[in-house]
Short mmCIF file of N, CA and C in Angstrom, two decimals:
data_model
loop_
_atom_site.label_atom_id
_atom_site.label_comp_id
_atom_site.label_asym_id
_atom_site.label_seq_id
_atom_site.Cartn_x
_atom_site.Cartn_y
_atom_site.Cartn_z
N MET A 7 0.80 -1.14 -0.07
CA MET A 7 0.08 0.02 -0.04
C MET A 7 0.82 1.36 0.09
N ARG A 8 1.94 1.15 0.79
CA ARG A 8 2.63 2.39 0.90
C ARG A 8 3.48 2.57 -0.53
N TYR A 9 3.80 1.64 -1.23
CA TYR A 9 4.54 1.80 -2.35
C TYR A 9 3.45 2.43 -3.56
N LEU A 10 2.35 1.96 -3.41
CA LEU A 10 1.20 2.49 -4.28
C LEU A 10 1.06 4.11 -4.13
N LEU A 11 1.01 4.52 -2.93
CA LEU A 11 0.83 5.94 -2.58
C LEU A 11 2.13 6.71 -3.18
N ILE A 12 3.24 6.10 -2.99
CA ILE A 12 4.43 6.66 -3.52
C ILE A 12 4.43 6.84 -5.08
N VAL A 13 4.12 5.64 -5.59
CA VAL A 13 3.96 5.84 -7.15
C VAL A 13 2.93 6.79 -7.63
N LEU A 14 1.70 6.72 -6.91
CA LEU A 14 0.59 7.71 -7.39
C LEU A 14 1.15 9.08 -7.20
N SER A 15 1.70 9.45 -6.18
CA SER A 15 2.23 10.86 -5.80
C SER A 15 3.32 11.13 -6.87
N MET A 16 4.27 10.30 -7.11
CA MET A 16 5.18 10.55 -8.27
C MET A 16 4.51 10.76 -9.72
N LEU A 17 3.47 10.20 -9.87
CA LEU A 17 2.79 10.33 -11.15
C LEU A 17 1.97 11.72 -11.30
N PHE A 18 1.61 12.20 -10.11
CA PHE A 18 0.75 13.27 -10.18
C PHE A 18 1.49 14.67 -10.05
N VAL A 19 2.69 14.49 -9.57
CA VAL A 19 3.52 15.79 -9.27
C VAL A 19 4.00 16.38 -10.66
N PRO A 20 4.51 15.63 -11.63
CA PRO A 20 4.84 16.15 -13.04
C PRO A 20 3.64 16.60 -13.62
N LEU A 21 2.36 16.15 -13.59
CA LEU A 21 1.28 16.59 -14.31
C LEU A 21 0.91 17.94 -13.79
N THR A 22 1.02 18.22 -12.47
CA THR A 22 0.68 19.48 -11.88
C THR A 22 1.64 20.54 -12.36
N THR A 23 2.93 20.34 -12.55
CA THR A 23 3.99 21.07 -13.09
C THR A 23 3.74 21.54 -14.54
N VAL A 24 3.36 20.43 -15.25
CA VAL A 24 3.24 20.58 -16.80
C VAL A 24 2.00 21.57 -16.95
N ARG A 25 0.81 21.40 -16.23
CA ARG A 25 -0.36 22.20 -16.39
C ARG A 25 -0.09 23.52 -16.08
N ALA A 26 0.80 23.81 -15.05
CA ALA A 26 1.10 25.29 -14.70
C ALA A 26 1.80 25.87 -15.82
N ASP A 27 2.88 25.05 -16.30
CA ASP A 27 3.83 25.71 -17.46
C ASP A 27 2.76 26.15 -18.56
N VAL A 28 1.91 25.28 -19.01
CA VAL A 28 1.01 25.41 -20.21
C VAL A 28 0.27 26.61 -19.88
N SER A 29 -0.44 26.91 -18.84
CA SER A 29 -1.43 27.98 -18.55
C SER A 29 -0.54 29.37 -18.58
N VAL A 30 0.74 29.35 -18.13
CA VAL A 30 1.40 30.60 -18.29
C VAL A 30 1.72 30.87 -19.75
N GLY A 31 2.13 29.89 -20.40
CA GLY A 31 2.53 30.18 -21.87
C GLY A 31 1.34 30.63 -22.65
N VAL A 32 0.11 30.09 -22.43
CA VAL A 32 -1.00 30.52 -23.14
C VAL A 32 -1.37 32.02 -22.72
N GLY A 33 -1.19 32.26 -21.50
CA GLY A 33 -1.66 33.64 -21.24
C GLY A 33 -0.61 34.77 -21.72
N ILE A 34 0.63 34.39 -21.82
CA ILE A 34 1.46 35.30 -22.54
C ILE A 34 1.22 35.41 -23.95
N SER A 35 1.10 34.39 -24.59
CA SER A 35 1.00 34.46 -26.16
C SER A 35 -0.30 35.04 -26.66
N VAL A 36 -1.34 35.11 -25.98
CA VAL A 36 -2.62 35.66 -26.53
C VAL A 36 -2.73 37.15 -26.62
N PRO A 37 -3.01 37.66 -27.76
CA PRO A 37 -3.06 39.18 -28.03
C PRO A 37 -4.42 39.74 -27.26
N GLY A 38 -4.24 40.80 -26.69
CA GLY A 38 -5.45 41.42 -25.97
C GLY A 38 -5.62 40.62 -24.65
N VAL A 39 -6.69 40.87 -24.01
CA VAL A 39 -7.06 40.39 -22.86
C VAL A 39 -8.48 39.83 -22.82
N SER A 40 -8.50 38.64 -22.29
CA SER A 40 -10.01 38.02 -22.16
C SER A 40 -10.65 38.29 -20.85
N ILE A 41 -11.72 39.19 -20.86
CA ILE A 41 -12.26 39.75 -19.72
C ILE A 41 -13.64 39.10 -19.50
N GLY A 42 -13.94 37.85 -20.27
CA GLY A 42 -15.08 37.15 -19.95
C GLY A 42 -16.46 37.71 -20.50
N ILE A 43 -16.26 38.53 -21.58
CA ILE A 43 -17.42 39.03 -22.37
C ILE A 43 -17.55 38.11 -23.49
N ASN A 44 -18.79 37.69 -23.76
CA ASN A 44 -19.15 36.89 -24.85
C ASN A 44 -20.51 37.32 -25.26
N MET A 45 -20.56 38.39 -26.12
CA MET A 45 -21.87 38.81 -26.64
C MET A 45 -22.20 38.01 -27.93
N PRO A 46 -23.42 37.33 -27.76
CA PRO A 46 -23.63 36.51 -28.96
C PRO A 46 -24.13 37.28 -30.19
N ALA A 47 -24.30 38.57 -30.06
CA ALA A 47 -24.83 39.39 -31.12
C ALA A 47 -24.46 40.79 -31.06
N TYR A 48 -24.40 41.58 -32.11
CA TYR A 48 -24.13 43.02 -32.12
C TYR A 48 -24.99 43.56 -31.08
N PRO A 49 -24.59 44.42 -30.30
CA PRO A 49 -25.32 45.23 -29.23
C PRO A 49 -26.20 46.13 -29.63
N ARG A 50 -27.37 46.40 -28.93
CA ARG A 50 -28.29 47.49 -29.17
C ARG A 50 -27.87 48.69 -28.57
N LEU A 51 -27.09 49.79 -29.31
CA LEU A 51 -26.54 50.79 -28.75
C LEU A 51 -27.57 51.99 -28.66
N VAL A 52 -27.61 52.67 -27.58
CA VAL A 52 -28.50 53.80 -27.38
C VAL A 52 -27.61 55.07 -27.16
N ARG A 53 -27.87 56.05 -27.55
CA ARG A 53 -27.00 57.24 -27.28
C ARG A 53 -27.37 57.82 -25.68
N VAL A 54 -26.24 58.05 -25.04
CA VAL A 54 -26.39 58.86 -23.91
C VAL A 54 -26.79 60.27 -24.02
N PRO A 55 -27.90 60.66 -23.64
CA PRO A 55 -28.57 61.95 -24.11
C PRO A 55 -27.48 63.11 -23.59
N GLY A 56 -27.11 63.94 -24.65
CA GLY A 56 -26.02 65.09 -24.53
C GLY A 56 -24.74 64.64 -24.54
N TYR A 57 -24.41 63.42 -24.88
CA TYR A 57 -22.99 62.95 -24.88
C TYR A 57 -22.71 62.29 -26.22
N PRO A 58 -21.55 62.23 -26.63
CA PRO A 58 -21.07 61.54 -27.95
C PRO A 58 -20.83 60.13 -27.73
N VAL A 59 -21.70 59.48 -26.74
CA VAL A 59 -21.12 58.09 -26.23
C VAL A 59 -22.65 57.32 -26.24
N TYR A 60 -22.42 56.07 -26.78
CA TYR A 60 -23.47 55.07 -26.83
C TYR A 60 -23.32 54.05 -25.54
N TYR A 61 -24.49 53.52 -25.11
CA TYR A 61 -24.35 52.29 -24.24
C TYR A 61 -25.58 51.22 -24.46
N ASP A 62 -25.48 50.07 -24.20
CA ASP A 62 -26.47 49.01 -24.34
C ASP A 62 -27.21 48.91 -23.11
N PRO A 63 -28.46 49.34 -23.04
CA PRO A 63 -29.26 49.24 -21.60
C PRO A 63 -29.65 47.76 -21.42
N ARG A 64 -29.50 46.78 -22.26
CA ARG A 64 -29.85 45.48 -22.11
C ARG A 64 -28.87 44.65 -21.48
N VAL A 65 -27.59 45.05 -21.57
CA VAL A 65 -26.55 44.10 -21.00
C VAL A 65 -26.36 44.31 -19.65
N ASP A 66 -25.74 43.46 -18.91
CA ASP A 66 -25.42 43.61 -17.55
C ASP A 66 -23.93 43.92 -17.19
N LEU A 67 -23.40 44.95 -17.94
CA LEU A 67 -22.16 45.18 -17.63
C LEU A 67 -21.91 46.84 -18.34
N ASN A 68 -20.91 47.38 -17.80
CA ASN A 68 -20.59 48.94 -18.15
C ASN A 68 -19.97 48.87 -19.52
N PHE A 69 -20.83 48.89 -20.50
CA PHE A 69 -20.41 48.71 -22.03
C PHE A 69 -20.75 49.91 -22.77
N PHE A 70 -19.70 50.57 -23.35
CA PHE A 70 -19.93 51.84 -24.08
C PHE A 70 -19.30 51.88 -25.39
N PHE A 71 -19.78 52.62 -26.22
CA PHE A 71 -19.19 52.88 -27.56
C PHE A 71 -18.91 54.38 -27.68
N TYR A 72 -17.58 54.86 -28.04
CA TYR A 72 -17.26 56.00 -28.25
C TYR A 72 -16.17 56.18 -29.18
N ASP A 73 -16.29 57.10 -30.01
CA ASP A 73 -15.30 57.65 -30.96
C ASP A 73 -14.61 56.34 -31.77
N GLY A 74 -15.57 55.52 -32.15
CA GLY A 74 -15.19 54.37 -32.98
C GLY A 74 -14.71 53.17 -32.27
N LEU A 75 -14.65 53.09 -30.92
CA LEU A 75 -14.06 52.04 -30.06
C LEU A 75 -15.17 51.68 -29.09
N TYR A 76 -15.13 50.42 -28.61
CA TYR A 76 -16.03 49.97 -27.43
C TYR A 76 -15.16 49.94 -26.03
N TRP A 77 -15.93 50.47 -25.11
CA TRP A 77 -15.13 50.68 -23.76
C TRP A 77 -16.04 49.79 -22.81
N VAL A 78 -15.30 49.11 -21.92
CA VAL A 78 -15.83 48.43 -20.82
C VAL A 78 -15.31 48.71 -19.52
N PHE A 79 -15.89 48.91 -18.49
CA PHE A 79 -15.41 49.10 -17.13
C PHE A 79 -15.87 47.96 -16.27
N ILE A 80 -14.68 47.26 -15.87
CA ILE A 80 -14.99 46.14 -15.07
C ILE A 80 -13.98 46.20 -13.90
N GLY A 81 -14.59 45.87 -12.58
CA GLY A 81 -13.72 46.01 -11.41
C GLY A 81 -13.29 47.50 -11.22
N ASP A 82 -11.88 47.74 -11.38
CA ASP A 82 -11.60 49.14 -11.39
C ASP A 82 -10.66 49.52 -12.72
N ASN A 83 -11.02 48.64 -13.78
CA ASN A 83 -10.20 48.77 -14.96
C ASN A 83 -11.08 49.13 -16.11
N TRP A 84 -10.55 49.88 -16.98
CA TRP A 84 -11.00 50.31 -18.32
C TRP A 84 -10.41 49.38 -19.33
N TYR A 85 -11.21 48.82 -20.32
CA TYR A 85 -10.75 48.00 -21.52
C TYR A 85 -11.30 48.67 -22.73
N VAL A 86 -10.52 48.45 -23.76
CA VAL A 86 -11.02 49.04 -25.06
C VAL A 86 -10.88 47.91 -26.10
N SER A 87 -11.69 47.93 -27.23
CA SER A 87 -11.63 47.12 -28.40
C SER A 87 -12.28 47.80 -29.55
N SER A 88 -11.70 47.41 -30.79
CA SER A 88 -12.41 47.91 -32.05
C SER A 88 -13.59 47.09 -32.34
N TRP A 89 -13.74 45.89 -31.63
CA TRP A 89 -14.96 45.10 -31.94
C TRP A 89 -15.70 44.83 -30.58
N TYR A 90 -17.01 44.77 -30.71
CA TYR A 90 -18.11 44.62 -29.60
C TYR A 90 -17.66 43.46 -28.76
N ASN A 91 -17.07 42.35 -29.19
CA ASN A 91 -16.79 41.14 -28.40
C ASN A 91 -15.30 40.92 -28.19
N GLY A 92 -14.49 42.05 -28.35
CA GLY A 92 -13.05 41.84 -28.04
C GLY A 92 -12.42 41.49 -29.26
N PRO A 93 -11.12 41.12 -29.19
CA PRO A 93 -10.15 41.16 -27.80
C PRO A 93 -10.00 42.61 -27.23
N TRP A 94 -9.89 42.40 -26.07
CA TRP A 94 -9.91 43.75 -25.23
C TRP A 94 -8.45 44.15 -24.76
N ASP A 95 -8.07 45.34 -24.75
CA ASP A 95 -6.76 45.88 -24.21
C ASP A 95 -7.01 46.70 -22.94
N LEU A 96 -6.17 46.43 -21.91
CA LEU A 96 -6.29 47.30 -20.66
C LEU A 96 -5.83 48.62 -20.95
N VAL A 97 -6.51 49.54 -20.52
CA VAL A 97 -6.17 51.02 -20.76
C VAL A 97 -5.95 51.58 -19.35
N ASP A 98 -4.85 52.37 -19.29
CA ASP A 98 -4.44 53.05 -18.07
C ASP A 98 -5.41 54.19 -17.73
N TYR A 99 -5.88 54.33 -16.46
CA TYR A 99 -6.84 55.27 -16.14
C TYR A 99 -6.46 56.63 -16.40
N TYR A 100 -5.23 57.04 -16.75
CA TYR A 100 -4.68 58.29 -17.13
C TYR A 100 -5.04 58.61 -18.59
N ASP A 101 -5.31 57.36 -19.46
CA ASP A 101 -5.49 57.54 -20.80
C ASP A 101 -6.88 57.48 -21.28
N VAL A 102 -7.88 57.25 -20.35
CA VAL A 102 -9.27 57.11 -20.81
C VAL A 102 -9.72 58.49 -21.37
N PRO A 103 -10.38 58.46 -22.47
CA PRO A 103 -10.83 59.65 -23.01
C PRO A 103 -11.97 60.39 -22.03
N LEU A 104 -11.84 61.74 -22.20
CA LEU A 104 -12.67 62.71 -21.44
C LEU A 104 -14.16 62.24 -21.26
N TYR A 105 -14.64 62.07 -22.55
CA TYR A 105 -16.07 61.77 -22.62
C TYR A 105 -16.41 60.43 -22.16
N ILE A 106 -15.73 59.45 -22.05
CA ILE A 106 -15.82 58.23 -21.32
C ILE A 106 -15.86 58.56 -19.78
N LEU A 107 -14.96 59.34 -19.26
CA LEU A 107 -14.92 59.59 -17.90
C LEU A 107 -16.21 60.35 -17.47
N ARG A 108 -16.83 61.21 -18.38
CA ARG A 108 -17.99 62.11 -18.01
C ARG A 108 -19.27 61.38 -18.14
N ILE A 109 -19.25 60.07 -18.51
CA ILE A 109 -20.59 59.29 -18.50
C ILE A 109 -21.23 59.48 -17.09
N PRO A 110 -22.45 59.82 -17.08
CA PRO A 110 -23.30 59.86 -15.72
C PRO A 110 -23.28 58.46 -15.16
N VAL A 111 -23.25 58.38 -13.93
CA VAL A 111 -23.33 57.15 -13.11
C VAL A 111 -24.62 56.34 -13.43
N ARG A 112 -25.68 56.92 -13.82
CA ARG A 112 -26.92 56.05 -14.11
C ARG A 112 -26.77 55.17 -15.26
N TYR A 113 -25.87 55.54 -16.12
CA TYR A 113 -25.61 54.68 -17.45
C TYR A 113 -24.70 53.54 -17.15
N TYR A 114 -24.12 53.27 -15.94
CA TYR A 114 -23.27 52.23 -15.53
C TYR A 114 -24.22 51.14 -15.11
N ARG A 115 -24.30 50.04 -15.85
CA ARG A 115 -25.15 48.96 -15.57
C ARG A 115 -24.75 48.24 -14.53
N ARG A 116 -23.65 48.00 -14.11
CA ARG A 116 -22.95 47.45 -13.00
C ARG A 116 -22.01 48.42 -12.27
N PRO A 117 -22.54 49.32 -11.69
CA PRO A 117 -21.61 50.21 -10.92
C PRO A 117 -20.77 49.57 -9.64
N PRO A 118 -19.63 49.95 -9.54
CA PRO A 118 -18.98 49.48 -8.47
C PRO A 118 -19.36 49.88 -7.10
N PRO A 119 -19.23 49.16 -6.04
CA PRO A 119 -19.75 49.55 -4.65
C PRO A 119 -19.23 51.06 -4.40
N TYR A 120 -18.10 51.49 -4.79
CA TYR A 120 -17.86 52.98 -4.46
C TYR A 120 -18.59 54.01 -5.07
N PHE A 121 -19.41 53.69 -6.05
CA PHE A 121 -20.25 54.62 -6.61
C PHE A 121 -21.48 55.00 -5.75
N HIS A 122 -21.79 54.02 -4.84
CA HIS A 122 -22.96 54.22 -4.04
C HIS A 122 -23.05 55.63 -3.50
N GLY A 123 -24.10 56.25 -3.60
CA GLY A 123 -24.27 57.52 -2.89
C GLY A 123 -23.97 58.76 -3.71
N TRP A 124 -23.41 58.52 -4.90
CA TRP A 124 -22.97 59.44 -5.91
C TRP A 124 -24.19 59.80 -6.61
N ARG A 125 -24.23 61.15 -7.13
CA ARG A 125 -25.44 61.60 -7.91
C ARG A 125 -25.48 60.71 -9.20
N ALA A 126 -26.76 60.29 -9.56
CA ALA A 126 -26.85 59.48 -10.81
C ALA A 126 -26.87 60.20 -12.00
N ASP A 127 -27.01 61.55 -12.04
CA ASP A 127 -26.96 62.46 -13.16
C ASP A 127 -25.66 63.19 -13.52
N ALA A 128 -24.61 62.60 -12.67
CA ALA A 128 -23.22 63.41 -12.69
C ALA A 128 -22.18 62.22 -12.94
N PRO A 129 -21.17 62.58 -13.41
CA PRO A 129 -20.09 61.58 -13.67
C PRO A 129 -19.46 61.03 -12.31
N PRO A 130 -19.01 59.84 -12.43
CA PRO A 130 -18.33 59.23 -11.21
C PRO A 130 -17.31 60.27 -10.65
N ARG A 131 -17.11 60.20 -9.45
CA ARG A 131 -15.89 61.05 -8.79
C ARG A 131 -14.71 60.36 -8.82
N TRP A 132 -14.06 60.29 -10.18
CA TRP A 132 -12.89 59.66 -10.38
C TRP A 132 -11.64 60.14 -9.51
N GLY A 133 -11.68 61.46 -9.46
CA GLY A 133 -10.53 62.04 -8.58
C GLY A 133 -10.54 61.70 -7.07
N GLU A 134 -11.73 61.59 -6.66
CA GLU A 134 -12.02 61.12 -5.28
C GLU A 134 -11.63 59.58 -5.17
N HIS A 135 -11.73 58.86 -6.23
CA HIS A 135 -11.50 57.51 -6.18
C HIS A 135 -10.04 57.09 -6.47
N TRP A 136 -9.52 57.62 -7.56
CA TRP A 136 -8.29 57.40 -8.12
C TRP A 136 -7.06 58.38 -7.39
N GLY A 137 -7.52 59.26 -6.89
CA GLY A 137 -6.56 60.06 -5.82
C GLY A 137 -6.01 61.19 -6.54
N ARG A 138 -5.19 62.02 -5.64
CA ARG A 138 -4.91 63.41 -5.99
C ARG A 138 -3.89 63.34 -7.17
N GLU A 139 -3.14 62.50 -7.31
CA GLU A 139 -2.09 62.51 -8.53
C GLU A 139 -3.06 62.48 -9.80
N TRP A 140 -4.08 61.58 -9.80
CA TRP A 140 -4.74 61.37 -11.02
C TRP A 140 -5.62 62.65 -11.30
N GLU A 141 -6.20 63.32 -10.23
CA GLU A 141 -6.87 64.49 -10.38
C GLU A 141 -6.07 65.63 -10.80
N GLN A 142 -4.61 65.74 -10.42
CA GLN A 142 -3.86 66.86 -10.76
C GLN A 142 -3.52 66.68 -12.22
N ARG A 143 -3.17 65.47 -12.76
CA ARG A 143 -2.88 65.14 -14.05
C ARG A 143 -4.05 65.35 -15.09
N ARG A 144 -5.38 64.97 -14.67
CA ARG A 144 -6.45 65.01 -15.48
C ARG A 144 -7.38 66.33 -15.08
N GLY A 145 -6.73 67.40 -14.51
CA GLY A 145 -7.63 68.39 -13.86
C GLY A 145 -8.40 69.03 -14.93
N GLY A 146 -9.84 69.30 -14.58
CA GLY A 146 -10.79 69.88 -15.48
C GLY A 146 -11.54 68.90 -16.26
N TRP A 147 -11.23 67.57 -16.05
CA TRP A 147 -11.94 66.55 -16.80
C TRP A 147 -13.44 66.70 -16.79
N ASP A 148 -13.92 67.09 -15.63
CA ASP A 148 -15.26 67.19 -15.34
C ASP A 148 -15.93 68.55 -15.62
N GLN A 149 -15.19 69.44 -16.13
CA GLN A 149 -15.63 70.78 -16.31
C GLN A 149 -15.71 71.06 -17.96
N TRP A 150 -16.90 71.13 -18.54
CA TRP A 150 -17.08 71.32 -20.04
C TRP A 150 -18.42 71.67 -20.30
N ASP A 151 -18.50 72.54 -21.38
CA ASP A 151 -19.81 73.08 -22.00
C ASP A 151 -20.63 72.01 -22.76
N ARG A 152 -21.59 71.46 -22.12
CA ARG A 152 -22.33 70.47 -22.87
C ARG A 152 -22.86 70.71 -24.28
N ARG A 153 -23.06 71.96 -24.62
CA ARG A 153 -23.45 72.36 -25.91
C ARG A 153 -22.35 72.34 -26.96
N SER A 154 -21.21 72.24 -26.41
CA SER A 154 -19.99 72.09 -27.39
C SER A 154 -19.45 70.59 -27.50
N ALA A 155 -20.22 69.65 -27.03
CA ALA A 155 -19.90 68.18 -27.22
C ALA A 155 -19.87 67.82 -28.82
N PRO A 156 -18.98 67.10 -29.23
CA PRO A 156 -18.85 66.64 -30.46
C PRO A 156 -19.93 65.75 -30.96
N ARG A 157 -20.20 65.68 -32.10
CA ARG A 157 -21.25 64.66 -32.71
C ARG A 157 -20.70 63.22 -32.36
N PRO A 158 -21.57 62.24 -32.14
CA PRO A 158 -21.08 60.93 -31.73
C PRO A 158 -20.68 60.19 -33.14
N ALA A 159 -19.60 59.27 -33.07
CA ALA A 159 -19.21 58.55 -34.05
C ALA A 159 -20.24 57.86 -34.65
N PRO A 160 -20.18 57.48 -36.00
CA PRO A 160 -21.15 56.61 -36.60
C PRO A 160 -20.92 55.13 -36.04
N LEU A 161 -22.00 54.44 -35.75
CA LEU A 161 -21.94 53.14 -35.35
C LEU A 161 -21.39 52.07 -36.29
N PRO A 162 -20.59 51.25 -35.96
CA PRO A 162 -20.03 50.27 -36.96
C PRO A 162 -21.04 49.15 -37.15
N SER A 163 -22.07 49.48 -37.88
CA SER A 163 -23.19 48.50 -38.17
C SER A 163 -22.67 47.33 -39.04
N TYR A 164 -21.65 47.50 -39.78
CA TYR A 164 -21.11 46.34 -40.52
C TYR A 164 -20.81 45.14 -39.62
N GLN A 165 -20.58 45.44 -38.36
CA GLN A 165 -20.19 44.33 -37.46
C GLN A 165 -21.38 43.41 -37.17
N ARG A 166 -22.60 43.78 -37.45
CA ARG A 166 -23.68 42.88 -37.32
C ARG A 166 -23.52 41.80 -38.05
N ASN A 167 -22.90 41.73 -39.11
CA ASN A 167 -22.73 40.54 -40.03
C ASN A 167 -21.64 39.60 -39.70
N TYR A 168 -21.04 39.83 -38.38
CA TYR A 168 -20.06 39.09 -37.91
C TYR A 168 -20.31 38.73 -36.23
N SER A 169 -21.41 38.21 -36.02
CA SER A 169 -21.80 38.06 -34.67
C SER A 169 -21.23 36.77 -34.08
N GLY A 170 -21.00 36.64 -32.82
CA GLY A 170 -20.44 35.55 -32.15
C GLY A 170 -18.86 35.42 -32.56
N ASP A 171 -18.57 34.20 -33.02
CA ASP A 171 -17.24 33.96 -33.30
C ASP A 171 -16.84 34.18 -34.87
N ARG A 172 -17.81 34.81 -35.61
CA ARG A 172 -17.68 34.68 -37.05
C ARG A 172 -16.89 36.18 -37.42
N TYR A 173 -15.93 36.42 -36.89
CA TYR A 173 -15.17 37.62 -37.22
C TYR A 173 -14.79 37.73 -38.66
N PRO A 174 -14.52 38.72 -39.20
CA PRO A 174 -13.82 38.58 -40.62
C PRO A 174 -12.55 38.17 -40.74
N ARG A 175 -12.23 37.44 -41.51
CA ARG A 175 -10.73 37.12 -41.73
C ARG A 175 -10.04 38.15 -42.34
N ILE A 176 -8.64 37.98 -42.61
CA ILE A 176 -7.97 39.04 -43.25
C ILE A 176 -8.55 39.42 -44.46
N ARG A 177 -8.81 38.58 -45.40
CA ARG A 177 -9.34 38.89 -46.80
C ARG A 177 -10.74 39.70 -46.53
N ALA A 178 -11.59 39.21 -45.77
CA ALA A 178 -12.86 39.88 -45.61
C ALA A 178 -12.74 41.28 -45.03
N SER A 179 -11.87 41.53 -44.03
CA SER A 179 -11.75 42.65 -43.55
C SER A 179 -11.18 43.75 -44.46
N ARG A 180 -10.52 43.27 -45.48
CA ARG A 180 -10.01 44.38 -46.46
C ARG A 180 -11.17 44.90 -47.29
N ASN A 181 -12.25 44.33 -47.39
CA ASN A 181 -13.48 44.77 -48.02
C ASN A 181 -14.31 45.63 -47.22
N VAL A 182 -13.93 45.88 -45.94
CA VAL A 182 -14.76 46.68 -45.03
C VAL A 182 -14.02 48.03 -45.10
N SER A 183 -14.82 49.09 -45.34
CA SER A 183 -14.09 50.40 -45.60
C SER A 183 -14.97 51.25 -44.43
N ILE A 184 -14.27 52.11 -43.65
CA ILE A 184 -14.77 52.86 -42.65
C ILE A 184 -14.03 54.23 -42.99
N ARG A 185 -15.08 55.35 -42.89
CA ARG A 185 -14.68 56.70 -43.20
C ARG A 185 -14.96 57.51 -41.88
N PHE A 186 -14.07 57.74 -41.07
CA PHE A 186 -14.44 58.29 -39.67
C PHE A 186 -13.18 58.97 -39.32
N VAL A 187 -13.22 60.20 -38.88
CA VAL A 187 -12.27 60.99 -38.24
C VAL A 187 -12.67 61.10 -36.81
N PRO A 188 -11.76 60.48 -36.03
CA PRO A 188 -12.04 60.55 -34.54
C PRO A 188 -12.06 61.96 -33.88
N ASN A 189 -12.98 62.04 -32.97
CA ASN A 189 -13.30 63.27 -32.11
C ASN A 189 -12.18 63.55 -31.19
N ALA A 190 -11.78 62.52 -30.44
CA ALA A 190 -10.75 62.81 -29.44
C ALA A 190 -9.45 62.82 -29.78
N THR A 191 -8.73 63.67 -29.24
CA THR A 191 -7.24 63.87 -29.54
C THR A 191 -6.52 62.85 -28.77
N VAL A 192 -5.64 62.04 -29.47
CA VAL A 192 -4.91 60.93 -28.74
C VAL A 192 -3.73 61.76 -28.32
N THR A 193 -3.58 61.19 -26.81
CA THR A 193 -2.54 61.76 -26.08
C THR A 193 -1.71 60.65 -25.49
N SER A 194 -0.49 60.67 -25.29
CA SER A 194 0.38 59.67 -24.67
C SER A 194 0.81 60.24 -23.32
N ARG A 195 0.98 59.39 -22.35
CA ARG A 195 1.39 59.76 -21.03
C ARG A 195 2.86 60.05 -21.22
N ALA A 196 3.23 61.20 -20.64
CA ALA A 196 4.74 61.55 -20.54
C ALA A 196 5.32 60.70 -19.40
N SER A 197 6.54 60.22 -19.56
CA SER A 197 7.33 59.63 -18.60
C SER A 197 7.66 60.61 -17.42
N PRO A 198 7.71 60.13 -16.21
CA PRO A 198 8.04 61.21 -15.07
C PRO A 198 9.56 61.34 -15.12
#
């Protein structure tokens, strides 16, 4: 009996090590981030009144469309994708566009606990949550003339043809033409 236990333990130890190595290798080699979003069909996007941003009131997550890109807020992280179903890239909170930051609390379908008690018709208090350094670097993010908001970007309705896992392959994507000039100015974070 003792020999059986020793043999069994020797057999299972290498399998555990191999399994860990494989999972690490897969996580590193996959482009983008899997955040567990699997939308079976193109979302029904509705414009946030007075903002150049859309959201889907039917989904149970903080899902937005702005300036030609899809934005998701999960946990305390922002993710961005050019497709409604990903792949997703993590975005540093210093680099989130102003109009995404300004979305009123009521349009977050799954607000985090720290949103509790904040005004539904106002943007989240990002400076209060992310701290003084963020507030100093993004000063004035919540100050704007609502009458000067840019027009919303056109919705990428061509994506309706590619629901679920049926994304266009390289050949098919060459036939898709998009004529759009982004509203947001792209900025990069300066090194300290």
